[in-house]
Amino acid sequence: MRRRFGQALRIGVSNAGITLVKTSRWGADRAAVVAEHAVADGASGPQVADALRALLAGGSWSRWPASVVVADDLARMWQVTPPPGAARMADLEAAAALRFQQLYGEPASGWQVAGSWDPSRAFTAAALPRHLHDALTGAAAEHRLALVEVVPQFIAGWNRWCHLVAPDAWYGLVHDGVLTFGIPENAGLGAVRAAQVPAGADARWLEAHAAREALRLGVAAPARLQLSGQVPDAWLSGGLTVLGETLAGWTAGAALAATGSRA
């Protein structure tokens, strides 16, 4: 398929399947679902590689820029405090690996780790299983995609909208019945908190939930919330701001793939 200026691919990966979305910075159709492929036994490396090959086989995507967004339940995210006197990247990577081991009880060697590395203050790190990361990058290379990033969904949303988050606000991503808060800290991302949204949750539930999370974290409750993703209509009141469009009628897989898109 001939690529026009401003077009790109978004690939959503979850335990349910893989979705391919084509985006465009110009024109009426800013985002369109190309194809979806179910995964029967979860997102193992071979399953994901085969599913991605099946999706890409239907078109000529050589040299298309592509971003892969991985469901948060396949990833891990945590806060890292840099050691005193840290000056090298190796020091920060070692601190992230040590904290990973403490939190999850396993070495980080089986995970692909990235972070907003900062030697002067606490920073956020994220990791994907190495077998999953390698399967995705390998299949993308076979089809000569210009791979931009492989990123957990929440980080994709945060990277897209963090510059618009007010100092007194919290950012939140709503996807497939889960609300994930990102609490800003020192001009960066502090704690990340995810919770299942109960059936029928309204704006009062949202306000109370944010207040409870603030108490758990020992921080001030947000003056307002700025949310992206599949925001329920029942929440559209009070101090809530919706960032971006809620893609009505899209499957969870398609919404996952589109997270963070600037199209």
PDB file of C-alpha atoms in Angstrom:
ATOM      1  CA  MET A   1       0.000   0.000   0.000  1.00  0.00           C
ATOM      2  CA  ARG A   2       1.390   3.372  -0.997  1.00  0.00           C
ATOM      3  CA  ARG A   3       1.985   5.572   2.032  1.00  0.00           C
ATOM      4  CA  ARG A   4       0.956   9.208   1.917  1.00  0.00           C
ATOM      5  CA  PHE A   5       2.586  11.932   3.957  1.00  0.00           C
ATOM      6  CA  GLY A   6       1.431  11.854   7.587  1.00  0.00           C
ATOM      7  CA  GLN A   7       0.232   8.249   7.560  1.00  0.00           C
ATOM      8  CA  ALA A   8       1.406   5.688  10.121  1.00  0.00           C
ATOM      9  CA  LEU A   9       0.471   2.383  11.715  1.00  0.00           C
ATOM     10  CA  ARG A  10      -0.589   1.651  15.285  1.00  0.00           C
ATOM     11  CA  ILE A  11      -0.476  -1.944  16.545  1.00  0.00           C
ATOM     12  CA  GLY A  12      -2.340  -2.896  19.719  1.00  0.00           C
ATOM     13  CA  VAL A  13      -1.260  -6.079  21.547  1.00  0.00           C
ATOM     14  CA  SER A  14      -3.247  -7.723  24.339  1.00  0.00           C
ATOM     15  CA  ASN A  15      -3.945 -11.208  25.651  1.00  0.00           C
ATOM     16  CA  ALA A  16      -7.077 -11.219  23.484  1.00  0.00           C
ATOM     17  CA  GLY A  17      -5.395 -10.413  20.193  1.00  0.00           C
ATOM     18  CA  ILE A  18      -3.621  -7.909  17.960  1.00  0.00           C
ATOM     19  CA  THR A  19      -5.198  -4.971  16.138  1.00  0.00           C
ATOM     20  CA  LEU A  20      -3.773  -2.963  13.252  1.00  0.00           C
ATOM     21  CA  VAL A  21      -4.908   0.657  12.899  1.00  0.00           C
ATOM     22  CA  LYS A  22      -3.894   3.088  10.166  1.00  0.00           C
ATOM     23  CA  THR A  23      -3.701   6.750  11.132  1.00  0.00           C
ATOM     24  CA  SER A  24      -3.351   9.946   9.142  1.00  0.00           C
ATOM     25  CA  ARG A  25      -2.503  13.493  10.198  1.00  0.00           C
ATOM     26  CA  TRP A  26      -4.571  14.821   7.306  1.00  0.00           C
ATOM     27  CA  GLY A  27      -7.970  14.195   5.716  1.00  0.00           C
ATOM     28  CA  ALA A  28     -11.360  13.169   7.070  1.00  0.00           C
ATOM     29  CA  ASP A  29     -10.469   9.609   8.113  1.00  0.00           C
ATOM     30  CA  ARG A  30      -7.900  10.260  10.834  1.00  0.00           C
ATOM     31  CA  ALA A  31      -7.888   6.653  12.061  1.00  0.00           C
ATOM     32  CA  ALA A  32      -9.205   3.433  10.565  1.00  0.00           C
ATOM     33  CA  VAL A  33      -9.089  -0.174  11.719  1.00  0.00           C
ATOM     34  CA  VAL A  34      -7.287  -2.302   9.117  1.00  0.00           C
ATOM     35  CA  ALA A  35      -7.621  -5.740  10.723  1.00  0.00           C
ATOM     36  CA  GLU A  36      -7.850  -7.630  14.009  1.00  0.00           C
ATOM     37  CA  HIS A  37      -6.465 -11.062  14.832  1.00  0.00           C
ATOM     38  CA  ALA A  38      -7.554 -13.046  17.891  1.00  0.00           C
ATOM     39  CA  VAL A  39      -4.968 -14.842  20.028  1.00  0.00           C
ATOM     40  CA  ALA A  40      -6.270 -18.116  21.446  1.00  0.00           C
ATOM     41  CA  ASP A  41      -3.763 -18.855  24.208  1.00  0.00           C
ATOM     42  CA  GLY A  42      -2.604 -15.430  25.371  1.00  0.00           C
ATOM     43  CA  ALA A  43       0.170 -13.157  24.208  1.00  0.00           C
ATOM     44  CA  SER A  44       3.113 -15.545  24.089  1.00  0.00           C
ATOM     45  CA  GLY A  45       6.048 -14.655  21.859  1.00  0.00           C
ATOM     46  CA  PRO A  46       5.272 -17.148  19.060  1.00  0.00           C
ATOM     47  CA  GLN A  47       1.547 -16.371  19.140  1.00  0.00           C
ATOM     48  CA  VAL A  48       2.169 -12.638  18.889  1.00  0.00           C
ATOM     49  CA  ALA A  49       4.737 -12.983  16.104  1.00  0.00           C
ATOM     50  CA  ASP A  50       2.421 -15.211  14.042  1.00  0.00           C
ATOM     51  CA  ALA A  51      -0.565 -12.915  14.601  1.00  0.00           C
ATOM     52  CA  LEU A  52       1.416  -9.827  13.586  1.00  0.00           C
ATOM     53  CA  ARG A  53       2.691 -11.557  10.463  1.00  0.00           C
ATOM     54  CA  ALA A  54      -0.899 -12.506   9.579  1.00  0.00           C
ATOM     55  CA  LEU A  55      -2.055  -8.901   9.973  1.00  0.00           C
ATOM     56  CA  LEU A  56       0.772  -7.432   7.929  1.00  0.00           C
ATOM     57  CA  ALA A  57       0.570 -10.063   5.179  1.00  0.00           C
ATOM     58  CA  GLY A  58      -2.545  -8.426   3.749  1.00  0.00           C
ATOM     59  CA  GLY A  59      -0.808  -5.232   2.677  1.00  0.00           C
ATOM     60  CA  SER A  60       2.470  -3.691   1.629  1.00  0.00           C
ATOM     61  CA  TRP A  61       3.656  -1.835   4.726  1.00  0.00           C
ATOM     62  CA  SER A  62       7.357  -1.616   3.976  1.00  0.00           C
ATOM     63  CA  ARG A  63       8.940   1.483   5.576  1.00  0.00           C
ATOM     64  CA  TRP A  64       5.680   2.597   7.216  1.00  0.00           C
ATOM     65  CA  PRO A  65       6.325   4.122  10.650  1.00  0.00           C
ATOM     66  CA  ALA A  66       4.691   1.910  13.283  1.00  0.00           C
ATOM     67  CA  SER A  67       4.081   2.230  17.023  1.00  0.00           C
ATOM     68  CA  VAL A  68       3.229  -0.828  19.122  1.00  0.00           C
ATOM     69  CA  VAL A  69       1.014  -0.292  22.181  1.00  0.00           C
ATOM     70  CA  VAL A  70       0.988  -3.199  24.637  1.00  0.00           C
ATOM     71  CA  ALA A  71      -1.820  -3.737  27.161  1.00  0.00           C
ATOM     72  CA  ASP A  72      -0.793  -2.698  30.665  1.00  0.00           C
ATOM     73  CA  ASP A  73      -1.539  -6.122  32.153  1.00  0.00           C
ATOM     74  CA  LEU A  74       1.312  -7.506  30.022  1.00  0.00           C
ATOM     75  CA  ALA A  75       3.722  -4.868  31.316  1.00  0.00           C
ATOM     76  CA  ARG A  76       5.151  -3.692  34.625  1.00  0.00           C
ATOM     77  CA  MET A  77       5.639  -0.115  35.801  1.00  0.00           C
ATOM     78  CA  TRP A  78       7.397   1.077  38.958  1.00  0.00           C
ATOM     79  CA  GLN A  79       9.159   4.020  40.586  1.00  0.00           C
ATOM     80  CA  VAL A  80      12.937   4.094  40.972  1.00  0.00           C
ATOM     81  CA  THR A  81      14.933   6.255  43.370  1.00  0.00           C
ATOM     82  CA  PRO A  82      18.397   6.870  41.918  1.00  0.00           C
ATOM     83  CA  PRO A  83      21.295   5.996  44.239  1.00  0.00           C
ATOM     84  CA  PRO A  84      23.251   8.885  45.797  1.00  0.00           C
ATOM     85  CA  GLY A  85      25.917  10.148  43.448  1.00  0.00           C
ATOM     86  CA  ALA A  86      24.491   8.363  40.405  1.00  0.00           C
ATOM     87  CA  ALA A  87      26.174   9.786  37.333  1.00  0.00           C
ATOM     88  CA  ARG A  88      26.133   7.031  34.722  1.00  0.00           C
ATOM     89  CA  MET A  89      23.310   5.306  32.863  1.00  0.00           C
ATOM     90  CA  ALA A  90      24.610   2.015  34.257  1.00  0.00           C
ATOM     91  CA  ASP A  91      23.925   3.290  37.794  1.00  0.00           C
ATOM     92  CA  LEU A  92      20.311   4.098  36.923  1.00  0.00           C
ATOM     93  CA  GLU A  93      19.782   0.803  35.122  1.00  0.00           C
ATOM     94  CA  ALA A  94      21.176  -1.096  38.099  1.00  0.00           C
ATOM     95  CA  ALA A  95      18.855   0.799  40.466  1.00  0.00           C
ATOM     96  CA  ALA A  96      15.863  -0.012  38.249  1.00  0.00           C
ATOM     97  CA  ALA A  97      16.824  -3.699  38.109  1.00  0.00           C
ATOM     98  CA  LEU A  98      17.272  -3.870  41.884  1.00  0.00           C
ATOM     99  CA  ARG A  99      13.893  -2.257  42.536  1.00  0.00           C
ATOM    100  CA  PHE A 100      12.283  -4.620  40.020  1.00  0.00           C
ATOM    101  CA  GLN A 101      13.737  -7.599  41.890  1.00  0.00           C
ATOM    102  CA  GLN A 102      12.451  -6.235  45.212  1.00  0.00           C
ATOM    103  CA  LEU A 103       8.945  -5.618  43.915  1.00  0.00           C
ATOM    104  CA  TYR A 104       8.373  -8.681  41.747  1.00  0.00           C
ATOM    105  CA  GLY A 105      10.669 -11.295  43.232  1.00  0.00           C
ATOM    106  CA  GLU A 106      12.457 -12.129  40.002  1.00  0.00           C
ATOM    107  CA  PRO A 107      15.437 -10.762  38.099  1.00  0.00           C
ATOM    108  CA  ALA A 108      14.880  -8.142  35.423  1.00  0.00           C
ATOM    109  CA  SER A 109      17.009 -10.106  32.932  1.00  0.00           C
ATOM    110  CA  GLY A 110      13.908 -11.607  31.323  1.00  0.00           C
ATOM    111  CA  TRP A 111      12.380  -8.193  30.730  1.00  0.00           C
ATOM    112  CA  GLN A 112      13.038  -5.312  28.352  1.00  0.00           C
ATOM    113  CA  VAL A 113      13.363  -2.292  30.643  1.00  0.00           C
ATOM    114  CA  ALA A 114      13.057   1.390  29.722  1.00  0.00           C
ATOM    115  CA  GLY A 115      12.677   4.484  31.857  1.00  0.00           C
ATOM    116  CA  SER A 116      12.573   8.251  32.074  1.00  0.00           C
ATOM    117  CA  TRP A 117      16.114   8.061  33.413  1.00  0.00           C
ATOM    118  CA  ASP A 118      16.985  10.890  35.803  1.00  0.00           C
ATOM    119  CA  PRO A 119      19.938  10.880  38.229  1.00  0.00           C
ATOM    120  CA  SER A 120      18.538  13.756  40.315  1.00  0.00           C
ATOM    121  CA  ARG A 121      15.057  12.523  41.271  1.00  0.00           C
ATOM    122  CA  ALA A 122      12.778   9.498  41.338  1.00  0.00           C
ATOM    123  CA  PHE A 123      11.715   8.336  37.886  1.00  0.00           C
ATOM    124  CA  THR A 124       9.331   5.840  36.309  1.00  0.00           C
ATOM    125  CA  ALA A 125      10.527   2.616  34.712  1.00  0.00           C
ATOM    126  CA  ALA A 126       8.511   0.176  32.617  1.00  0.00           C
ATOM    127  CA  ALA A 127       9.216  -3.323  31.351  1.00  0.00           C
ATOM    128  CA  LEU A 128       7.839  -5.797  28.842  1.00  0.00           C
ATOM    129  CA  PRO A 129       8.616  -9.519  28.793  1.00  0.00           C
ATOM    130  CA  ARG A 130      11.689  -9.926  26.630  1.00  0.00           C
ATOM    131  CA  HIS A 131      10.149 -12.768  24.615  1.00  0.00           C
ATOM    132  CA  LEU A 132       7.191 -10.531  23.745  1.00  0.00           C
ATOM    133  CA  HIS A 133       9.377  -7.531  22.897  1.00  0.00           C
ATOM    134  CA  ASP A 134      11.677  -9.634  20.716  1.00  0.00           C
ATOM    135  CA  ALA A 135       8.738 -11.264  18.911  1.00  0.00           C
ATOM    136  CA  LEU A 136       7.251  -7.879  18.066  1.00  0.00           C
ATOM    137  CA  THR A 137      10.477  -6.281  16.924  1.00  0.00           C
ATOM    138  CA  GLY A 138      11.431  -9.365  14.930  1.00  0.00           C
ATOM    139  CA  ALA A 139       8.125  -9.569  13.054  1.00  0.00           C
ATOM    140  CA  ALA A 140       8.219  -5.803  12.402  1.00  0.00           C
ATOM    141  CA  ALA A 141      11.733  -6.123  10.971  1.00  0.00           C
ATOM    142  CA  GLU A 142      10.642  -8.970   8.669  1.00  0.00           C
ATOM    143  CA  HIS A 143       8.050  -6.648   7.122  1.00  0.00           C
ATOM    144  CA  ARG A 144      10.498  -3.716   7.085  1.00  0.00           C
ATOM    145  CA  LEU A 145       8.379  -1.510   9.326  1.00  0.00           C
ATOM    146  CA  ALA A 146      10.042   1.629  10.669  1.00  0.00           C
ATOM    147  CA  LEU A 147       9.403   0.806  14.320  1.00  0.00           C
ATOM    148  CA  VAL A 148       8.963   4.002  16.350  1.00  0.00           C
ATOM    149  CA  GLU A 149       8.338   2.503  19.796  1.00  0.00           C
ATOM    150  CA  VAL A 150       7.048  -0.478  21.738  1.00  0.00           C
ATOM    151  CA  VAL A 151       5.328   0.931  24.811  1.00  0.00           C
ATOM    152  CA  PRO A 152       2.783   0.012  27.524  1.00  0.00           C
ATOM    153  CA  GLN A 153      -0.601   1.596  26.982  1.00  0.00           C
ATOM    154  CA  PHE A 154      -0.563   3.901  29.983  1.00  0.00           C
ATOM    155  CA  ILE A 155       2.866   5.280  29.058  1.00  0.00           C
ATOM    156  CA  ALA A 156       1.630   5.869  25.490  1.00  0.00           C
ATOM    157  CA  GLY A 157      -1.274   7.906  26.861  1.00  0.00           C
ATOM    158  CA  TRP A 158       0.883   9.782  29.367  1.00  0.00           C
ATOM    159  CA  ASN A 159       3.496  10.677  26.739  1.00  0.00           C
ATOM    160  CA  ARG A 160       0.759  12.034  24.494  1.00  0.00           C
ATOM    161  CA  TRP A 161      -1.031  14.193  27.056  1.00  0.00           C
ATOM    162  CA  CYS A 162       1.362  14.963  29.931  1.00  0.00           C
ATOM    163  CA  HIS A 163       2.206  18.422  28.580  1.00  0.00           C
ATOM    164  CA  LEU A 164      -1.463  19.382  29.010  1.00  0.00           C
ATOM    165  CA  VAL A 165      -1.878  18.071  32.553  1.00  0.00           C
ATOM    166  CA  ALA A 166      -2.295  20.982  34.965  1.00  0.00           C
ATOM    167  CA  PRO A 167      -0.209  21.147  38.173  1.00  0.00           C
ATOM    168  CA  ASP A 168      -3.328  20.609  40.326  1.00  0.00           C
ATOM    169  CA  ALA A 169      -4.734  17.784  38.170  1.00  0.00           C
ATOM    170  CA  TRP A 170      -4.306  14.056  37.786  1.00  0.00           C
ATOM    171  CA  TYR A 171      -4.139  12.318  34.432  1.00  0.00           C
ATOM    172  CA  GLY A 172      -6.191   9.180  33.917  1.00  0.00           C
ATOM    173  CA  LEU A 173      -6.565   6.606  31.155  1.00  0.00           C
ATOM    174  CA  VAL A 174      -9.806   4.650  30.839  1.00  0.00           C
ATOM    175  CA  HIS A 175      -9.676   1.431  28.858  1.00  0.00           C
ATOM    176  CA  ASP A 176     -11.833  -1.694  28.802  1.00  0.00           C
ATOM    177  CA  GLY A 177     -13.324  -1.049  32.235  1.00  0.00           C
ATOM    178  CA  VAL A 178     -10.053  -0.091  33.946  1.00  0.00           C
ATOM    179  CA  LEU A 179      -9.122   3.397  35.154  1.00  0.00           C
ATOM    180  CA  THR A 180      -5.410   4.102  35.569  1.00  0.00           C
ATOM    181  CA  PHE A 181      -4.309   7.281  37.294  1.00  0.00           C
ATOM    182  CA  GLY A 182      -0.934   8.924  36.783  1.00  0.00           C
ATOM    183  CA  ILE A 183      -0.106  11.314  39.599  1.00  0.00           C
ATOM    184  CA  PRO A 184       2.289  14.083  38.516  1.00  0.00           C
ATOM    185  CA  GLU A 185       5.313  14.656  40.741  1.00  0.00           C
ATOM    186  CA  ASN A 186       8.071  17.245  40.309  1.00  0.00           C
ATOM    187  CA  ALA A 187       7.095  17.910  36.680  1.00  0.00           C
ATOM    188  CA  GLY A 188       7.225  14.165  35.935  1.00  0.00           C
ATOM    189  CA  LEU A 189       5.193  11.024  36.476  1.00  0.00           C
ATOM    190  CA  GLY A 190       4.894   9.875  40.069  1.00  0.00           C
ATOM    191  CA  ALA A 191       2.702   7.005  41.204  1.00  0.00           C
ATOM    192  CA  VAL A 192       0.604   4.947  38.777  1.00  0.00           C
ATOM    193  CA  ARG A 193      -2.601   3.438  40.196  1.00  0.00           C
ATOM    194  CA  ALA A 194      -5.008   1.141  38.311  1.00  0.00           C
ATOM    195  CA  ALA A 195      -8.483   0.038  39.410  1.00  0.00           C
ATOM    196  CA  GLN A 196     -11.445  -1.809  37.918  1.00  0.00           C
ATOM    197  CA  VAL A 197     -14.407   0.483  37.300  1.00  0.00           C
ATOM    198  CA  PRO A 198     -17.570  -1.015  38.853  1.00  0.00           C
ATOM    199  CA  ALA A 199     -20.704  -1.316  36.741  1.00  0.00           C
ATOM    200  CA  GLY A 200     -22.794   1.844  36.848  1.00  0.00           C
ATOM    201  CA  ALA A 201     -19.995   4.009  38.296  1.00  0.00           C
ATOM    202  CA  ASP A 202     -20.965   7.665  38.025  1.00  0.00           C
ATOM    203  CA  ALA A 203     -19.225  10.998  38.560  1.00  0.00           C
ATOM    204  CA  ARG A 204     -19.621  10.714  42.349  1.00  0.00           C
ATOM    205  CA  TRP A 205     -17.839   7.354  42.310  1.00  0.00           C
ATOM    206  CA  LEU A 206     -15.014   8.874  40.262  1.00  0.00           C
ATOM    207  CA  GLU A 207     -14.563  11.746  42.718  1.00  0.00           C
ATOM    208  CA  ALA A 208     -14.633   9.416  45.720  1.00  0.00           C
ATOM    209  CA  HIS A 209     -12.196   7.003  44.075  1.00  0.00           C
ATOM    210  CA  ALA A 210      -9.703   9.792  43.393  1.00  0.00           C
ATOM    211  CA  ALA A 211      -9.998  10.944  47.023  1.00  0.00           C
ATOM    212  CA  ARG A 212      -9.360   7.394  48.303  1.00  0.00           C
ATOM    213  CA  GLU A 213      -6.280   7.011  46.109  1.00  0.00           C
ATOM    214  CA  ALA A 214      -4.944  10.336  47.373  1.00  0.00           C
ATOM    215  CA  LEU A 215      -5.355   9.137  50.974  1.00  0.00           C
ATOM    216  CA  ARG A 216      -3.545   5.876  50.206  1.00  0.00           C
ATOM    217  CA  LEU A 217      -0.658   7.771  48.644  1.00  0.00           C
ATOM    218  CA  GLY A 218      -0.537  10.492  51.280  1.00  0.00           C
ATOM    219  CA  VAL A 219      -0.945  13.314  48.772  1.00  0.00           C
ATOM    220  CA  ALA A 220      -3.508  16.047  48.192  1.00  0.00           C
ATOM    221  CA  ALA A 221      -6.604  15.066  46.247  1.00  0.00           C
ATOM    222  CA  PRO A 222      -6.613  16.503  42.719  1.00  0.00           C
ATOM    223  CA  ALA A 223      -8.511  19.695  42.076  1.00  0.00           C
ATOM    224  CA  ARG A 224      -9.562  18.204  38.745  1.00  0.00           C
ATOM    225  CA  LEU A 225      -9.134  15.153  36.555  1.00  0.00           C
ATOM    226  CA  GLN A 226      -7.969  15.042  32.951  1.00  0.00           C
ATOM    227  CA  LEU A 227      -8.868  11.733  31.324  1.00  0.00           C
ATOM    228  CA  SER A 228      -8.343  10.110  27.950  1.00  0.00           C
ATOM    229  CA  GLY A 229      -9.586   6.883  26.395  1.00  0.00           C
ATOM    230  CA  GLN A 230     -13.009   5.279  26.801  1.00  0.00           C
ATOM    231  CA  VAL A 231     -14.430   7.831  29.246  1.00  0.00           C
ATOM    232  CA  PRO A 232     -18.016   6.961  30.332  1.00  0.00           C
ATOM    233  CA  ASP A 233     -20.684   9.542  29.542  1.00  0.00           C
ATOM    234  CA  ALA A 234     -21.787   9.394  33.184  1.00  0.00           C
ATOM    235  CA  TRP A 235     -18.502  11.045  34.209  1.00  0.00           C
ATOM    236  CA  LEU A 236     -18.817  14.069  31.926  1.00  0.00           C
ATOM    237  CA  SER A 237     -19.593  16.651  34.567  1.00  0.00           C
ATOM    238  CA  GLY A 238     -17.916  18.826  37.171  1.00  0.00           C
ATOM    239  CA  GLY A 239     -14.173  19.368  36.904  1.00  0.00           C
ATOM    240  CA  LEU A 240     -13.489  16.578  34.417  1.00  0.00           C
ATOM    241  CA  THR A 241     -11.636  17.325  31.192  1.00  0.00           C
ATOM    242  CA  VAL A 242     -11.543  14.776  28.364  1.00  0.00           C
ATOM    243  CA  LEU A 243      -8.301  14.742  26.386  1.00  0.00           C
ATOM    244  CA  GLY A 244      -8.718  13.620  22.785  1.00  0.00           C
ATOM    245  CA  GLU A 245     -11.673  11.828  21.282  1.00  0.00           C
ATOM    246  CA  THR A 246     -13.548   8.837  22.623  1.00  0.00           C
ATOM    247  CA  LEU A 247     -13.740   6.524  19.607  1.00  0.00           C
ATOM    248  CA  ALA A 248     -17.375   5.441  19.676  1.00  0.00           C
ATOM    249  CA  GLY A 249     -18.036   1.907  18.480  1.00  0.00           C
ATOM    250  CA  TRP A 250     -14.384   0.834  18.463  1.00  0.00           C
ATOM    251  CA  THR A 251     -13.362  -2.460  19.958  1.00  0.00           C
ATOM    252  CA  ALA A 252     -11.070  -2.536  22.981  1.00  0.00           C
ATOM    253  CA  GLY A 253      -8.250  -3.745  20.721  1.00  0.00           C
ATOM    254  CA  ALA A 254      -8.671  -0.830  18.323  1.00  0.00           C
ATOM    255  CA  ALA A 255      -8.824   1.688  21.177  1.00  0.00           C
ATOM    256  CA  LEU A 256      -5.665   0.126  22.596  1.00  0.00           C
ATOM    257  CA  ALA A 257      -3.816   0.518  19.300  1.00  0.00           C
ATOM    258  CA  ALA A 258      -4.917   4.157  18.933  1.00  0.00           C
ATOM    259  CA  THR A 259      -3.751   5.185  22.426  1.00  0.00           C
ATOM    260  CA  GLY A 260      -1.207   7.979  22.155  1.00  0.00           C
ATOM    261  CA  SER A 261      -1.823   8.683  18.488  1.00  0.00           C
ATOM    262  CA  ARG A 262      -1.492  12.294  17.374  1.00  0.00           C
ATOM    263  CA  ALA A 263      -3.619  11.687  14.289  1.00  0.00           C
TER     264      ALA A 263
END
